[in-house]
Coordinates of C-alpha atoms in Angstrom, one line a residue:
X30 CA -53.1 -13.0 -14.4
X31 CA -54.9 -15.3 -12.9
X32 CA -58.4 -15.2 -12.8
X33 CA -59.8 -15.8 -8.9
X34 CA -62.8 -14.1 -9.4
X35 CA -66.2 -16.2 -8.5
X36 CA -69.0 -14.9 -10.8
X37 CA -71.6 -14.7 -8.2
X38 CA -74.8 -12.3 -9.3
X39 CA -75.7 -10.1 -5.6
X40 CA -78.7 -12.2 -5.0
X41 CA -76.3 -15.1 -4.6
X42 CA -73.7 -13.2 -2.8
X43 CA -77.5 -12.2 -0.6
X44 CA -77.9 -15.2 0.0
X45 CA -74.4 -16.7 0.9
X46 CA -74.3 -14.1 3.1
X47 CA -77.0 -14.7 5.2
X48 CA -75.8 -18.0 6.4
X49 CA -73.5 -15.9 8.6
X50 CA -75.7 -12.5 8.7
X51 CA -78.7 -11.9 10.1
X52 CA -80.6 -8.6 8.1
X53 CA -78.6 -6.1 7.9
X54 CA -80.2 -6.3 3.7
X55 CA -79.5 -3.1 2.3
X56 CA -75.7 -3.7 3.8
X57 CA -76.0 -7.0 2.1
X58 CA -77.3 -5.3 -1.0
X59 CA -74.5 -2.1 -0.9
X60 CA -71.9 -4.4 -1.0
X61 CA -73.1 -7.5 -3.2
X62 CA -73.7 -4.1 -5.9
X63 CA -69.9 -3.1 -5.4
X64 CA -68.7 -6.8 -5.8
X65 CA -70.6 -7.7 -8.8
X66 CA -69.3 -4.1 -10.2
X67 CA -65.9 -5.7 -9.8
X68 CA -66.6 -8.3 -12.0
X69 CA -68.4 -6.2 -14.7
X70 CA -66.0 -3.8 -15.1
X71 CA -63.2 -6.2 -16.0
X72 CA -65.3 -7.0 -19.0
X73 CA -65.4 -4.5 -20.1
X74 CA -63.6 -2.9 -22.9
X75 CA -59.9 -1.9 -21.9
X76 CA -59.7 2.2 -22.6
X77 CA -62.9 2.6 -20.6
X78 CA -62.0 0.0 -17.6
X79 CA -59.5 2.5 -16.4
X80 CA -61.7 4.9 -16.1
X81 CA -64.5 2.7 -13.4
X82 CA -63.6 3.5 -10.0
X83 CA -64.7 1.5 -7.4
X84 CA -67.5 2.5 -5.2
X85 CA -66.6 2.7 -2.0
X86 CA -68.5 2.5 0.7
X87 CA -69.2 3.3 4.7
X88 CA -71.2 1.2 6.8
X89 CA -72.4 3.2 9.8
X90 CA -73.7 1.1 12.6
X91 CA -73.4 0.5 16.5
X92 CA -71.1 -1.8 17.7
X93 CA -71.4 -6.1 17.1
X94 CA -74.4 -5.3 14.3
X95 CA -72.1 -7.4 11.7
X96 CA -70.6 -4.4 9.7
X97 CA -67.0 -6.2 10.5
X98 CA -68.2 -9.4 9.6
X99 CA -70.0 -8.7 5.8
X100 CA -66.6 -7.0 5.3
X101 CA -65.0 -10.5 5.3
X102 CA -67.3 -12.8 4.0
X103 CA -67.2 -11.0 1.1
X104 CA -63.6 -10.9 0.7
X105 CA -64.3 -14.8 1.2
X106 CA -66.7 -15.1 -1.7
X107 CA -64.7 -13.1 -4.0
X108 CA -61.6 -14.9 -3.2
X109 CA -59.6 -11.7 -2.5
X110 CA -56.9 -10.6 -1.1
X111 CA -58.2 -8.6 1.9
X112 CA -57.0 -6.7 5.4
X113 CA -58.9 -5.2 8.1
X114 CA -57.2 -2.3 9.7
X115 CA -57.7 0.2 12.8
X116 CA -57.9 3.8 11.6
X117 CA -56.8 4.3 15.3
X118 CA -54.0 2.4 14.4
X119 CA -52.4 5.1 12.2
X120 CA -50.9 8.4 12.8
X121 CA -50.5 11.6 10.8
X122 CA -47.2 11.7 9.1
X123 CA -44.2 13.0 11.4
X124 CA -45.5 11.3 15.0
X125 CA -44.7 7.7 16.5
X126 CA -47.0 5.2 14.7
X127 CA -47.5 3.1 11.7
X128 CA -48.0 5.3 8.1
X129 CA -50.6 4.8 6.3
X130 CA -49.2 3.2 3.3
X131 CA -48.5 -0.3 5.6
X132 CA -52.5 -0.6 5.2
X133 CA -51.4 -1.5 1.1
X134 CA -48.5 -3.2 2.2
X135 CA -50.3 -5.8 4.5
X136 CA -53.6 -6.7 1.1
X137 CA -49.5 -7.2 -0.8
X138 CA -48.8 -9.7 1.7
X139 CA -52.0 -11.0 1.7
X140 CA -52.3 -11.2 -2.0
X141 CA -48.4 -12.5 -2.5
X142 CA -50.0 -15.6 0.4
X143 CA -53.2 -16.4 -1.5
X144 CA -51.3 -16.4 -5.0
X145 CA -48.5 -18.8 -3.7
X146 CA -50.8 -21.6 -2.1
X147 CA -52.7 -21.2 -5.7
X148 CA -49.2 -22.2 -7.5
X149 CA -48.6 -24.8 -5.2
X150 CA -52.2 -26.4 -5.2
X151 CA -51.3 -26.4 -9.4
X152 CA -48.3 -28.2 -9.0
X153 CA -49.4 -30.0 -6.3
X154 CA -49.7 -33.8 -8.0
X155 CA -46.2 -33.3 -9.3
X156 CA -45.0 -32.1 -6.0
X157 CA -46.4 -35.0 -4.2
X158 CA -44.1 -37.5 -7.2
X159 CA -41.0 -36.2 -5.9
X160 CA -41.5 -36.2 -3.2
X161 CA -42.3 -39.7 -3.2
X162 CA -39.9 -40.1 -5.1
X163 CA -37.5 -38.4 -2.5
X164 CA -38.7 -40.7 0.1
X165 CA -38.0 -43.8 -1.8
X166 CA -34.5 -43.2 -2.5
X167 CA -34.6 -42.6 1.6
X168 CA -36.0 -46.0 2.5
X169 CA -34.3 -47.9 -0.6
X170 CA -30.7 -46.1 -1.3
X171 CA -28.6 -46.8 -4.1
X172 CA -25.8 -49.6 -3.5
X173 CA -22.7 -46.6 -3.3
X174 CA -20.6 -48.8 -0.7
X175 CA -21.0 -52.6 -0.8
X176 CA -23.1 -54.3 0.8
X177 CA -24.7 -51.0 1.8
X178 CA -28.4 -51.3 0.8
X179 CA -32.4 -51.7 2.7
X180 CA -31.6 -49.7 6.3
X181 CA -33.9 -52.0 7.4
X182 CA -35.6 -55.5 6.8
X183 CA -38.5 -55.0 4.8
X184 CA -39.7 -58.8 6.0
X185 CA -40.8 -57.1 9.1
X186 CA -43.1 -54.9 7.4
X187 CA -44.6 -57.6 4.9
X188 CA -43.9 -61.2 5.5
X189 CA -45.0 -62.1 2.5
X190 CA -42.7 -60.2 1.0
X191 CA -39.7 -62.7 2.0
X192 CA -38.0 -63.0 -1.8
X193 CA -37.5 -59.0 -2.0
X194 CA -33.8 -58.5 -3.6
X195 CA -31.9 -56.2 -1.6
X196 CA -30.3 -54.3 -4.6
X197 CA -31.9 -51.3 -6.4
X198 CA -33.5 -52.0 -9.1
X199 CA -37.3 -51.5 -10.8
X200 CA -39.0 -54.9 -9.3
X201 CA -38.3 -53.8 -5.8
X202 CA -39.0 -50.2 -6.3
X203 CA -42.3 -50.4 -7.7
X204 CA -42.9 -52.8 -4.9
X205 CA -41.8 -50.3 -2.6
X206 CA -44.0 -48.1 -3.8
X207 CA -46.8 -50.0 -3.4
X208 CA -45.8 -50.8 0.4
X209 CA -45.4 -47.0 1.0
X210 CA -48.7 -46.3 -0.4
X211 CA -50.7 -49.1 1.2
X212 CA -49.4 -47.0 5.1
X213 CA -47.2 -50.0 5.2
X214 CA -44.0 -47.8 6.1
X215 CA -45.8 -45.5 8.5
X216 CA -44.2 -46.2 11.3
X217 CA -40.4 -45.4 10.2
X218 CA -38.3 -42.9 10.8
X219 CA -36.4 -41.6 8.6
X220 CA -33.5 -38.2 8.6
X221 CA -34.6 -36.2 6.0
X222 CA -32.2 -33.1 4.5
X223 CA -34.6 -30.0 4.8
X224 CA -34.0 -26.2 4.3
X225 CA -34.3 -24.4 7.3
X226 CA -34.2 -20.8 7.9
X227 CA -33.6 -19.2 10.3
X228 CA -35.7 -17.2 12.7
X229 CA -34.7 -13.3 13.0
X230 CA -36.6 -11.2 15.9
X231 CA -39.3 -8.8 14.0
X232 CA -38.5 -5.6 13.6
X233 CA -40.9 -2.5 13.5
X234 CA -39.3 1.2 12.7
X235 CA -41.7 4.2 12.9
X236 CA -41.3 7.8 12.3
X237 CA -40.8 8.7 8.7
X238 CA -42.6 7.4 5.6
X239 CA -40.8 4.4 4.5
X240 CA -38.7 3.6 8.0
X241 CA -41.7 0.3 7.7
X242 CA -40.7 -0.5 4.0
X243 CA -36.9 -0.7 5.4
X244 CA -37.5 -2.8 8.2
X245 CA -38.8 -5.7 5.8
X246 CA -35.5 -5.0 3.6
X247 CA -33.6 -5.3 6.7
X248 CA -35.4 -8.4 8.1
X249 CA -34.6 -9.8 4.4
X250 CA -30.9 -8.9 4.7
X251 CA -30.8 -10.4 7.6
X252 CA -32.4 -14.2 7.4
X253 CA -29.8 -13.9 4.0
X254 CA -26.6 -13.5 6.3
X255 CA -27.6 -16.2 9.0
X256 CA -27.9 -18.9 6.3
X257 CA -31.0 -18.5 4.9
X258 CA -31.5 -22.1 2.5
X259 CA -29.1 -24.0 4.6
X260 CA -29.5 -27.7 4.8
X261 CA -31.0 -29.1 8.4
X262 CA -30.8 -33.5 9.1
X263 CA -34.2 -34.4 11.1
X264 CA -35.5 -37.6 11.5
X265 CA -38.9 -37.6 11.6
X266 CA -41.4 -41.0 10.4
X267 CA -42.5 -41.1 6.5
X268 CA -46.0 -39.8 6.6
X269 CA -44.4 -36.0 7.8
X270 CA -41.6 -36.1 5.7
X271 CA -43.8 -36.7 2.9
X272 CA -45.9 -33.7 4.0
X273 CA -42.8 -31.7 4.4
X274 CA -41.3 -32.8 1.0
X275 CA -44.4 -32.3 -1.5
X276 CA -44.0 -28.5 0.4
X277 CA -40.6 -28.0 -0.5
X278 CA -40.6 -29.8 -4.0
X279 CA -44.1 -27.3 -4.7
X280 CA -41.9 -24.5 -3.4
X281 CA -39.0 -25.3 -6.1
X282 CA -41.5 -26.1 -8.8
X283 CA -43.7 -22.7 -8.8
X284 CA -41.5 -19.7 -10.3
X285 CA -42.1 -16.7 -7.0
X286 CA -41.2 -13.5 -9.7
X287 CA -44.2 -14.6 -11.8
X288 CA -46.3 -15.0 -8.5
X289 CA -45.0 -11.8 -6.6
X290 CA -46.6 -10.3 -10.8
X291 CA -49.8 -11.7 -9.9
X292 CA -50.3 -11.2 -6.8
X293 CA -49.7 -7.6 -7.5
X294 CA -52.1 -7.5 -10.5
X295 CA -54.7 -9.3 -8.2
X296 CA -54.0 -6.9 -5.2
X297 CA -54.5 -3.9 -7.3
X298 CA -57.7 -4.8 -9.0
X299 CA -59.1 -7.2 -7.1
X300 CA -58.3 -6.3 -3.1
X301 CA -60.5 -4.8 -0.3
X302 CA -59.4 -2.7 2.7
X303 CA -61.7 -2.5 5.7
X304 CA -61.0 0.2 7.7
X305 CA -63.0 -0.1 10.9
X306 CA -63.7 2.9 13.6
X307 CA -63.1 5.4 10.9
X308 CA -65.3 7.2 12.7
X309 CA -62.4 7.6 15.6
X310 CA -60.8 10.4 13.6
X311 CA -63.4 12.3 12.9
X312 CA -63.9 15.4 15.0
X313 CA -67.6 15.8 16.3
X314 CA -69.2 19.1 15.8
X315 CA -66.5 19.7 13.7
X316 CA -64.0 20.7 16.6
X317 CA -60.8 22.1 16.7
X318 CA -57.4 21.5 18.4
X319 CA -57.2 19.2 21.5
X320 CA -55.5 16.6 22.6
X321 CA -55.8 13.9 18.9
X322 CA -54.0 16.3 17.0
X323 CA -53.4 14.3 14.8
X324 CA -56.9 12.5 13.4
X325 CA -57.1 15.2 10.7
X326 CA -54.0 14.4 9.8
X327 CA -54.1 10.9 9.6
X328 CA -57.7 11.1 7.1
X329 CA -55.8 13.4 4.9
X330 CA -52.9 10.5 4.9
X331 CA -55.8 8.4 3.9
X332 CA -56.8 10.7 1.0
X333 CA -54.2 9.6 -1.5
X334 CA -54.6 6.0 -1.1
X335 CA -58.8 6.1 -1.6
X336 CA -58.3 8.2 -4.3
X337 CA -55.8 6.7 -6.2
X338 CA -51.8 6.6 -5.3
X339 CA -48.3 4.7 -5.7
X340 CA -47.6 2.8 -2.8
X341 CA -43.3 1.2 -2.7
X342 CA -43.2 -2.6 -1.2
X343 CA -40.9 -4.7 -1.5
X344 CA -42.6 -6.6 -4.4
X345 CA -42.9 -3.9 -6.4
X346 CA -44.6 -0.2 -7.2
X347 CA -48.5 -0.6 -6.7
X348 CA -50.9 0.8 -7.7
X349 CA -54.8 2.0 -5.6
X350 CA -56.8 3.5 -7.6
X351 CA -59.1 -0.2 -7.7
X352 CA -58.9 -1.1 -4.8
X353 CA -61.9 -1.4 -2.9
X354 CA -61.9 0.5 0.5
X355 CA -65.1 -0.7 2.6
X356 CA -64.9 1.9 6.1
X357 CA -67.3 1.6 9.1
X358 CA -67.7 3.4 12.3
X359 CA -70.2 3.3 14.9
X360 CA -70.9 6.9 14.0
X361 CA -72.8 7.3 17.6
X362 CA -70.1 11.1 18.6
X363 CA -69.3 12.1 15.7
X364 CA -71.2 11.7 12.1
X365 CA -70.2 11.1 8.2
X366 CA -70.1 14.7 7.8
X367 CA -67.1 15.3 10.4
X368 CA -64.9 14.1 8.1
X369 CA -63.4 16.3 5.7
X370 CA -64.9 16.7 2.3
X371 CA -62.5 14.9 0.4
X372 CA -62.8 11.5 1.7
X373 CA -66.2 12.1 2.1
X374 CA -66.6 12.4 -1.2
X375 CA -64.4 9.5 -1.7
X376 CA -66.7 7.3 0.0
X377 CA -69.9 8.1 -2.3
X378 CA -72.1 4.9 -0.3
X379 CA -73.1 5.2 3.1
X380 CA -75.3 2.2 4.3
X381 CA -76.1 2.6 8.1
X382 CA -77.0 -0.9 9.8
X383 CA -79.7 -1.7 12.3
X384 CA -79.5 -2.1 16.0
X385 CA -80.3 -5.3 16.9
X386 CA -83.8 -6.6 18.1
X387 CA -84.6 -9.3 20.5
X388 CA -86.3 -11.4 17.6
X389 CA -82.6 -10.7 16.0
X390 CA -80.9 -12.4 18.7
X391 CA -83.1 -15.6 18.8
X392 CA -82.3 -15.7 15.2
X393 CA -78.4 -15.3 15.5
X394 CA -78.9 -18.1 18.1
X395 CA -79.9 -20.5 16.0
X396 CA -80.1 -19.7 11.6
X397 CA -76.5 -18.8 10.9
X398 CA -74.1 -22.4 10.0
X399 CA -71.9 -21.1 12.8
X400 CA -74.4 -20.1 15.7
X401 CA -73.1 -20.1 19.1
X402 CA -76.2 -22.8 19.9
X403 CA -74.4 -25.3 17.2
X404 CA -70.7 -24.1 18.4
X405 CA -71.8 -24.9 22.4
X406 CA -73.5 -28.1 21.5
X407 CA -70.0 -29.1 19.3
X408 CA -67.7 -27.9 22.2
X409 CA -69.0 -29.6 24.9
X410 CA -69.4 -32.8 23.1
X411 CA -66.1 -33.4 22.3
X412 CA -66.5 -34.2 26.3
X413 CA -69.2 -36.6 25.8
X414 CA -72.0 -34.3 27.5
X415 CA -75.5 -33.5 25.7
X416 CA -76.6 -29.6 25.6
X417 CA -80.1 -29.8 24.5
X418 CA -81.5 -26.0 23.6
X419 CA -85.4 -25.7 23.3
X420 CA -87.3 -22.9 22.2
X421 CA -87.8 -21.6 25.1
X422 CA -84.4 -21.6 26.5
X423 CA -83.2 -19.6 23.1
X424 CA -86.2 -17.0 23.6
X425 CA -85.4 -16.6 27.5
X426 CA -81.1 -15.9 26.3
X427 CA -82.6 -13.8 23.3
X428 CA -84.5 -11.4 25.9
X429 CA -82.0 -10.8 28.3
X430 CA -79.0 -10.2 26.0
X431 CA -81.4 -7.5 24.4
X432 CA -81.9 -6.6 27.6
X433 CA -78.3 -6.2 29.0
X434 CA -78.0 -3.6 25.8
X435 CA -80.9 -2.2 26.6
X436 CA -80.0 -1.1 30.1
X437 CA -76.1 -1.4 29.4
X438 CA -73.9 -0.1 27.0
X439 CA -74.9 -1.5 23.4
X440 CA -72.2 -4.1 22.2
X441 CA -74.8 -5.6 20.1
X442 CA -74.5 -9.6 19.3
X443 CA -71.5 -9.8 20.8
X444 CA -73.8 -9.4 24.4
X445 CA -74.5 -13.3 23.7
X446 CA -71.3 -14.3 24.4
X447 CA -70.9 -13.4 27.2
X448 CA -74.3 -14.3 28.4
X449 CA -73.9 -17.9 27.4
X450 CA -70.2 -17.9 28.8
X451 CA -72.4 -17.1 32.1
X452 CA -75.3 -19.5 31.3
X453 CA -73.0 -22.3 30.4
X454 CA -70.1 -22.2 33.3
X455 CA -71.3 -25.1 34.9
X456 CA -71.7 -27.1 32.2
X457 CA -67.9 -26.1 30.8
X458 CA -66.7 -26.8 34.4
X459 CA -68.2 -30.3 34.9
X460 CA -68.1 -31.6 31.9
X461 CA -64.9 -33.6 31.7
X462 CA -65.7 -34.6 35.3
X463 CA -69.1 -36.3 34.7
X464 CA -69.0 -38.0 30.8
X465 CA -72.5 -38.6 29.1
X466 CA -73.9 -35.6 31.4
X467 CA -77.7 -34.4 29.6
X468 CA -78.5 -31.0 29.7
X469 CA -81.5 -29.5 28.5
X470 CA -81.9 -25.7 28.3
X471 CA -84.9 -24.3 29.1
X472 CA -86.6 -20.9 30.3
X473 CA -86.5 -22.0 33.7
X474 CA -82.5 -22.9 33.5
X475 CA -82.0 -19.5 31.7
X476 CA -84.1 -17.6 34.5
X477 CA -82.9 -19.4 37.1
X478 CA -78.9 -18.9 36.6
X479 CA -79.2 -15.4 35.4
X480 CA -82.6 -13.2 36.7
X481 CA -80.3 -12.3 39.7
X482 CA -77.0 -11.0 37.7
X483 CA -79.8 -8.9 35.9
X484 CA -81.7 -7.5 38.9
X485 CA -78.8 -6.5 40.6
X486 CA -77.5 -3.9 38.6
X487 CA -74.0 -3.6 39.5
X488 CA -73.4 -7.2 39.3
X489 CA -74.2 -7.2 35.4
X490 CA -72.7 -4.5 34.7
X491 CA -69.4 -6.3 36.1
X492 CA -70.5 -10.0 35.2
X493 CA -73.1 -9.6 31.7

């Protein structure tokens, strides 16, 4: 199997997560250890390796505190297949809705995509050469009939080449190759024969277990029946044709059966499934009955997947024994002990994430590489508008977001989006009509635009 893993130490993993996520050191440490243990397991003696199961994690904390972001960034660091699913989307077997096996099928699809991309990168140089040859064949076809030659006058492109022979020859082809690489043919159009796959509408089948898999197989059969792989001629510029042909040649060079086998192994050994909103399928306070009859049934269906079972996918059977499961929920109404005992036992590591304080909001606005301040500055810069955020302005924005979270529903860092949108609404609207606009965001401006809304409880509830 291709080794996609990156050998980050736990300290390096936490350091990388710090670039995008503020605080939550306990949660970062827990996921860093879990990821490093997977790397360690691959290097343990084979007899013991299968006995080492992943230490699944439950992250508890209010919405917007970074649970999903930690899991997503972790998967990117590991270069591992990752899927995020909502526990509330699943239903107990026998009810209409998605069955829990679909999370494993989604993971395998992600794994196949990752393996295919890596395989295509490995053959990209060869594919580029083959695409180049096909373009040269189109620009200078072999003389199969009398008088057939170059489809256009080379002197229109290169004035210095007045003695270029029109017949196909090695010398001419190499000169044209040089011209192609220099971009002399970029404005020319060619007719390219590409593989056309008809678009069949997506099918969804709900009901008994395995119906979604059947829908996928029917989908593939329909695409085959309607001419998958049919050739179709399209007119496009030479650079566009090179790109299309390179992808087509790369797909021919890779062995998809091998890709599928590697994808299944990668999903089994390195896959990460993030189950969000798991608290919504727990019975709060051990209550019985009620309208949500399938909650406990969903837990029972998730249990064998987390414990370790074999799931059928269109690429083959997948064992879930060593997939890492990270569950998350606010747990403000229910608590982890409200989950069925067997499921609790499969998530031995529990981490509580902290609610965000005012100083955390200041850090979120400034420290991460993708901070909101940098995002809004870059967005308005595209309209030649200049945004300057003073320290006093950033502190005032953080104060507003914290106060609104305290007085209304606590939605964590997501509150910053609503506050920033309201604050910069005028600049976002006028930037297109007033080029070179320059705005300084300080405490005075923040108070002018947001104080009146904050003081009016009804306005604050609906606008912020």
